[in-house]
XYZ file of C-alpha atoms in Angstrom:
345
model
C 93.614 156.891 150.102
C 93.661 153.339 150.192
C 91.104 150.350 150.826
C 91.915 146.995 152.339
C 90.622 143.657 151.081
C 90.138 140.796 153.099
C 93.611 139.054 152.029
C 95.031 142.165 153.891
C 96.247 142.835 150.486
C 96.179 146.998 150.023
C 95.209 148.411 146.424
C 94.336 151.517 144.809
C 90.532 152.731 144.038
C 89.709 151.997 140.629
C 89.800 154.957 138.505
C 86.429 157.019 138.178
C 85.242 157.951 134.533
C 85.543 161.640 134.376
C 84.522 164.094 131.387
C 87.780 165.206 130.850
C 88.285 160.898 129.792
C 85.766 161.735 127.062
C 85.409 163.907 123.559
C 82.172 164.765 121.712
C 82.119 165.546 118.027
C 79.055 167.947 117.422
C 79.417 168.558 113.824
C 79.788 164.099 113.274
C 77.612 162.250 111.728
C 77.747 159.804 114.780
C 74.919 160.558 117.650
C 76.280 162.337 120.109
C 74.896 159.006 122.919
C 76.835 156.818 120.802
C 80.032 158.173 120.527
C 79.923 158.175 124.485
C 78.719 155.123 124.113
C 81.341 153.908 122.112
C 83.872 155.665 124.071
C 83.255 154.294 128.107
C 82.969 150.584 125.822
C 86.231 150.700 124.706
C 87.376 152.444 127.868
C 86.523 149.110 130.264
C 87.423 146.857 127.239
C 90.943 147.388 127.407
C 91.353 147.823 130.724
C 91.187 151.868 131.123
C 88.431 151.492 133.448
C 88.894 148.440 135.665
C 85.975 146.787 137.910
C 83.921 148.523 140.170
C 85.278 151.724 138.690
C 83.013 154.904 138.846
C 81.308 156.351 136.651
C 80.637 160.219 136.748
C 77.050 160.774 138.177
C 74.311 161.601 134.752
C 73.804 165.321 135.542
C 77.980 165.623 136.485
C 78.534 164.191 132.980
C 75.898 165.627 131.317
C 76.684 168.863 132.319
C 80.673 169.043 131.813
C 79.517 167.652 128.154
C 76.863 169.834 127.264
C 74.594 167.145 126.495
C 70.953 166.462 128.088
C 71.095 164.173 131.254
C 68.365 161.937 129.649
C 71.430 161.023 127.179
C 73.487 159.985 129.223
C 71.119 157.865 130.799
C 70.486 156.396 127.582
C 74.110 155.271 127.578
C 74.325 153.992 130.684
C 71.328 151.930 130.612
C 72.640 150.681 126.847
C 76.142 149.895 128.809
C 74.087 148.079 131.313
C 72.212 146.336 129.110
C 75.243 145.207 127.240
C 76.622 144.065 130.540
C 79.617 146.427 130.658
C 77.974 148.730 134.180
C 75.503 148.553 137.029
C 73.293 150.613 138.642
C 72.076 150.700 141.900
C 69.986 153.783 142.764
C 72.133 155.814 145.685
C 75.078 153.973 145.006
C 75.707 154.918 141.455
C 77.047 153.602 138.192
C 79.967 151.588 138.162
C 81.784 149.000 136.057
C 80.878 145.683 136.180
C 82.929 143.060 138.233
C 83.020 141.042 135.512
C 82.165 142.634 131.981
C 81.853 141.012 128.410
C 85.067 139.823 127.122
C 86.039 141.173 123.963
C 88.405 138.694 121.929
C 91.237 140.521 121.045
C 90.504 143.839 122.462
C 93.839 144.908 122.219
C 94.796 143.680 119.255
C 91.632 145.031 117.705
C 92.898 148.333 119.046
C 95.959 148.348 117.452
C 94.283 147.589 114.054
C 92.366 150.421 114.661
C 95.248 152.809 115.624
C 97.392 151.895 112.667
C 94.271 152.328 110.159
C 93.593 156.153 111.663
C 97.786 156.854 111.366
C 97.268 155.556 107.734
C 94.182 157.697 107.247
C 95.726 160.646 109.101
C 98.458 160.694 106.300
C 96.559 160.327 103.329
C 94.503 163.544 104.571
C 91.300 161.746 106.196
C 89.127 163.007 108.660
C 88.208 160.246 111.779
C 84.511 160.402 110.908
C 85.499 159.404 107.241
C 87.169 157.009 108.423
C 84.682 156.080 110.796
C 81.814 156.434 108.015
C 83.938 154.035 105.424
C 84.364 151.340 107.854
C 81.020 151.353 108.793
C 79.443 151.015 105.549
C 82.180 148.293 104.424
C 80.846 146.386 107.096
C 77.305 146.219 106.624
C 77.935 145.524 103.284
C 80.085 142.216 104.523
C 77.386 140.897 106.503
C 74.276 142.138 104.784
C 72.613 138.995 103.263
C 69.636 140.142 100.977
C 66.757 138.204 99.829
C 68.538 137.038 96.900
C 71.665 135.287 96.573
C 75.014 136.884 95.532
C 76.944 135.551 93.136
C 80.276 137.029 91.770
C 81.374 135.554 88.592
C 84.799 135.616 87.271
C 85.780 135.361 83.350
C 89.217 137.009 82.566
C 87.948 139.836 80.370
C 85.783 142.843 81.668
C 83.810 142.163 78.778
C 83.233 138.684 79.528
C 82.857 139.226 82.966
C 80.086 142.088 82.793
C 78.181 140.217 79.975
C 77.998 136.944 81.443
C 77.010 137.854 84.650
C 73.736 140.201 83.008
C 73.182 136.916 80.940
C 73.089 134.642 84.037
C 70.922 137.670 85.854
C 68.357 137.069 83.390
C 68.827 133.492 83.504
C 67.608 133.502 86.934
C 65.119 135.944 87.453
C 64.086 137.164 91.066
C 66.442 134.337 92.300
C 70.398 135.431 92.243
C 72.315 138.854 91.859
C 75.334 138.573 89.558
C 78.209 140.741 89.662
C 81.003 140.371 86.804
C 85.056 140.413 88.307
C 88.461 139.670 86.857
C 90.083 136.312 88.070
C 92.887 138.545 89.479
C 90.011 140.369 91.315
C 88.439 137.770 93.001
C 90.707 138.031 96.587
C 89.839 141.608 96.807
C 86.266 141.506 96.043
C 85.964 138.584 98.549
C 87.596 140.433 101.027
C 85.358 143.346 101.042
C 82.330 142.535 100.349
C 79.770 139.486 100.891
C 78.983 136.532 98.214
C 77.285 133.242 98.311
C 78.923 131.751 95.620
C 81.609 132.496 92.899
C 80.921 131.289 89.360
C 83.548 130.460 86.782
C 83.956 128.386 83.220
C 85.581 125.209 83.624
C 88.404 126.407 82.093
C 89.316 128.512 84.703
C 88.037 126.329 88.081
C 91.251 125.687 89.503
C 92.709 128.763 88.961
C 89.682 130.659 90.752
C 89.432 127.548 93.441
C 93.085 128.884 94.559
C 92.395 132.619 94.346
C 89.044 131.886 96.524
C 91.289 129.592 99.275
C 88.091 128.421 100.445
C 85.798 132.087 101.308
C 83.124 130.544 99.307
C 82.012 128.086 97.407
C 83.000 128.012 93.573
C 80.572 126.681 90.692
C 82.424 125.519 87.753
C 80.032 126.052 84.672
C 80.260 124.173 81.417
C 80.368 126.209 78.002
C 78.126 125.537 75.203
C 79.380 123.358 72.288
C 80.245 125.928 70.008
C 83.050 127.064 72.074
C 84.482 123.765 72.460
C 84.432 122.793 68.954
C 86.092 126.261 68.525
C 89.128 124.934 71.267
C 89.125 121.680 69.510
C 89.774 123.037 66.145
C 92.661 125.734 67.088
C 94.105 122.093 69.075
C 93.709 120.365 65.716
C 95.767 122.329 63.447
C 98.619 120.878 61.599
C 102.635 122.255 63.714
C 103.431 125.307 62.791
C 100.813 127.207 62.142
C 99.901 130.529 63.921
C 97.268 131.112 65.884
C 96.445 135.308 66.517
C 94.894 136.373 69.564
C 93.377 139.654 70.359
C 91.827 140.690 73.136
C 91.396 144.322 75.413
C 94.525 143.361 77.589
C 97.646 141.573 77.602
C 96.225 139.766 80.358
C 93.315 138.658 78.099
C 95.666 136.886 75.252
C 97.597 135.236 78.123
C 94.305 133.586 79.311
C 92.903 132.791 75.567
C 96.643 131.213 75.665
C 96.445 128.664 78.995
C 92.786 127.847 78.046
C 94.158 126.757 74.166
C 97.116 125.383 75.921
C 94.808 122.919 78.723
C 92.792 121.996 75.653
C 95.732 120.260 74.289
C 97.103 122.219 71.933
C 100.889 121.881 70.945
C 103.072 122.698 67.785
C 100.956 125.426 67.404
C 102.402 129.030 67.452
C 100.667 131.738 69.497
C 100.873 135.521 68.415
C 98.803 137.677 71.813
C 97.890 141.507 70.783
C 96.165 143.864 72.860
C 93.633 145.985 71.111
C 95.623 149.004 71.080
C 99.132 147.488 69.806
C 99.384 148.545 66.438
C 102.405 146.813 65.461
C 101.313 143.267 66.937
C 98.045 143.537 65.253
C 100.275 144.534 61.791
C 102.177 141.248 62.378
C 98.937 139.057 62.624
C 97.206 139.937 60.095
C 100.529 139.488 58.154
C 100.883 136.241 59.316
C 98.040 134.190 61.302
C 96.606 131.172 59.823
C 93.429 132.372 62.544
C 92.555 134.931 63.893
C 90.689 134.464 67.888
C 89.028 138.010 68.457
C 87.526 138.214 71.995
C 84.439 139.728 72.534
C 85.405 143.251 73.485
C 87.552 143.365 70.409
C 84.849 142.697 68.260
C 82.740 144.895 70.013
C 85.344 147.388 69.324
C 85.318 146.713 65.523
C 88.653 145.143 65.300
C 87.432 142.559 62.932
C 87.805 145.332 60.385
C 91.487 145.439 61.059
C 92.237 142.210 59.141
C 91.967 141.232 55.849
C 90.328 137.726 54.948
C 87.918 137.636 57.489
C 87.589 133.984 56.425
C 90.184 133.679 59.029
C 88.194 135.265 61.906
C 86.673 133.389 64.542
C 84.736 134.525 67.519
C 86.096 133.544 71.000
C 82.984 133.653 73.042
C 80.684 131.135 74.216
C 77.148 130.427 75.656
C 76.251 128.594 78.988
C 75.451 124.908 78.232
C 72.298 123.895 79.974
C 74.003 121.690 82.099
C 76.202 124.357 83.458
C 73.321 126.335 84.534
C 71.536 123.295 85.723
C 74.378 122.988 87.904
C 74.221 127.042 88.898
C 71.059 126.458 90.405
C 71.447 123.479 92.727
C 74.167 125.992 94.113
C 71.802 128.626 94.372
C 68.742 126.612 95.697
C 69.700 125.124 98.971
C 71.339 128.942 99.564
C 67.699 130.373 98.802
C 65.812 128.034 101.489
C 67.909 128.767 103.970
C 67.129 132.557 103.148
C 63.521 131.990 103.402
C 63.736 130.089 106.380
C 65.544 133.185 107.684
C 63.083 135.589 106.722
C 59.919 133.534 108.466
C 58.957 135.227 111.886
C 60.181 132.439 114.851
C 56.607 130.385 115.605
C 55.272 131.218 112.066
């Protein structure tokens, strides 16, 4: 059967929303109203159920699904209220003549189709999926009362003890987190932060890993550390400089910070805590010895003889550097507030 518009133009009914369209999940952890919720939503949004389509009358539905009536009123009158169908009493439920544009409905659909064929493979369940996504989410655009910081050093060590320090620096205030430098992308990209703290050595290297998600605080280092820099960059040419930290990684950042401070002619031997042989050959050789703070932690200071030669490469937060933390963090805090006051409070 056909109807005719005014144009004389002839065109098919739209198509009705049937049960057999629709799949309930007892055993999920998703209400059974919102899955069918979720379901007619995505149904009209790309174009499955056109305007004016039909919906199946509540105790039709209800009954093919084995779910109360009263739920599926509840989703219609949530998919009216969301503007997607209207109701007029004798008449039915159909589809909105014009319902909320989605952006990118369909490519948002093929995101979602590729990430269940992924999931599928690795052995995960929809509701998993589902579940995982979910909770990702709300942790992306949860802001709590205080503000999130993630700082970035380019030890664990560092990381996880500067970012306790700075938690108790700013009591009630900020919530630190501690992250590798090579971390910092994914971090950003799952979850939600205010701000990302580094040292000044490594500001431009975390301003480019950061490409702009949030604003980064560059903090100065107490003077102990630079007088530390500034006598490695003041030996005499060829002497040799032994590094030691938990990771390769580590010794190749103690190397670009020694190397920004200025420090030429000066040759640099990198050991990871666990390689035996490289440790051998600096305590053999080294003229100094830079133990990071894990490796100290670890007793590797024992590991070399003249511990004259030892020196600790770690460094405290100069008062200007968290002066400059919290002019960050207040402006981010007001706005928080103002957030949290009821509207005509």
């Amino acid at each position: 059967m056909s109807m005719e518009r005014n144009d004389h133009t002839v065109t098919n009914p739209p198509t009705a929303a049937t049960a057999g369209d629709l799949d309930v999940e007892r055993d999920s952890d998703v209400p059974i109203s919102t899955q069918i919720f979720w379901q007619l939503a995505y149904q009209i949004d790309s174009g499955r159920l056109l305007p004016g389509a039909r919906l199946a009358p509540v105790r039709e539905l209800g009954a093919a699904l084995r779910v109360n009536p009263n739920t599926i009123r509840a989703v219609y009158r949530r998919l009216a209220d969301a503007g997607y169908v209207t109701s007029r009493h004798g008449a039915g439920t159909h589809v909105a003549d014009r319902p909320p544009e989605r952006r990118g409905a369909e490519a948002l659909a093929g995101i979602i189709s590729e990430m269940l064929r992924r999931a599928a493979q690795a052995g995960f369940t929809p509701d998993e999926v589902a579940a995982a996504a979910f909770a990702a989410a709300t942790e992306r655009k949860r802001p709590g009362a205080l503000v999130d910081v993630l700082f970035a050093e380019c030890t664990n060590a560092d990381a996880g003890y500067d970012a306790a320090r700075l938690n108790d620096a700013f009591p009630g205030q900020i919530q630190v987190e501690g992250t590798l430098l090579d971390d910092l992308p994914d971090r950003l990209e799952r979850f939600h932060y205010d701000l990302v703290a580094t040292t000044t050595f490594h500001a431009d290297e975390a301003q480019a890993l950061v490409h702009g998600r949030a604003p980064v605080v560059a903090m100065l280092v107490g003077p102990g550390y630079v007088e530390l820099v500034h006598e490695i960059a003041g030996l005499k040419a060829g002497s040799r400089v032994g590094l030691v930290c938990a990771s390769e990684r580590g010794t190749e950042n103690m190397a670009e910070t020694l190397a920004l401070s200025g420090t030429t002619g000066v040759e640099l031997l990198g050991a990871s805590m666990d390689a035996d042989e490289d440790l051998a050959l600096i305590d053999r050789t080294a003229d100094v010895i830079l133990l990071s703070r894990e490796a100290i932690a670890n007793g590797l200071a024992d590991r070399f003889s003249r511990e004259e030669r030892i020196r600790r490469w770690s460094y405290d937060f100069d008062p200007s550097g968290l002066e400059l933390l919290r002019r960050a963090v207040e402006p981010i805090a007001a706005a928080r507030r103002m957030e949290a006051v009821p509207a005509g409070a």
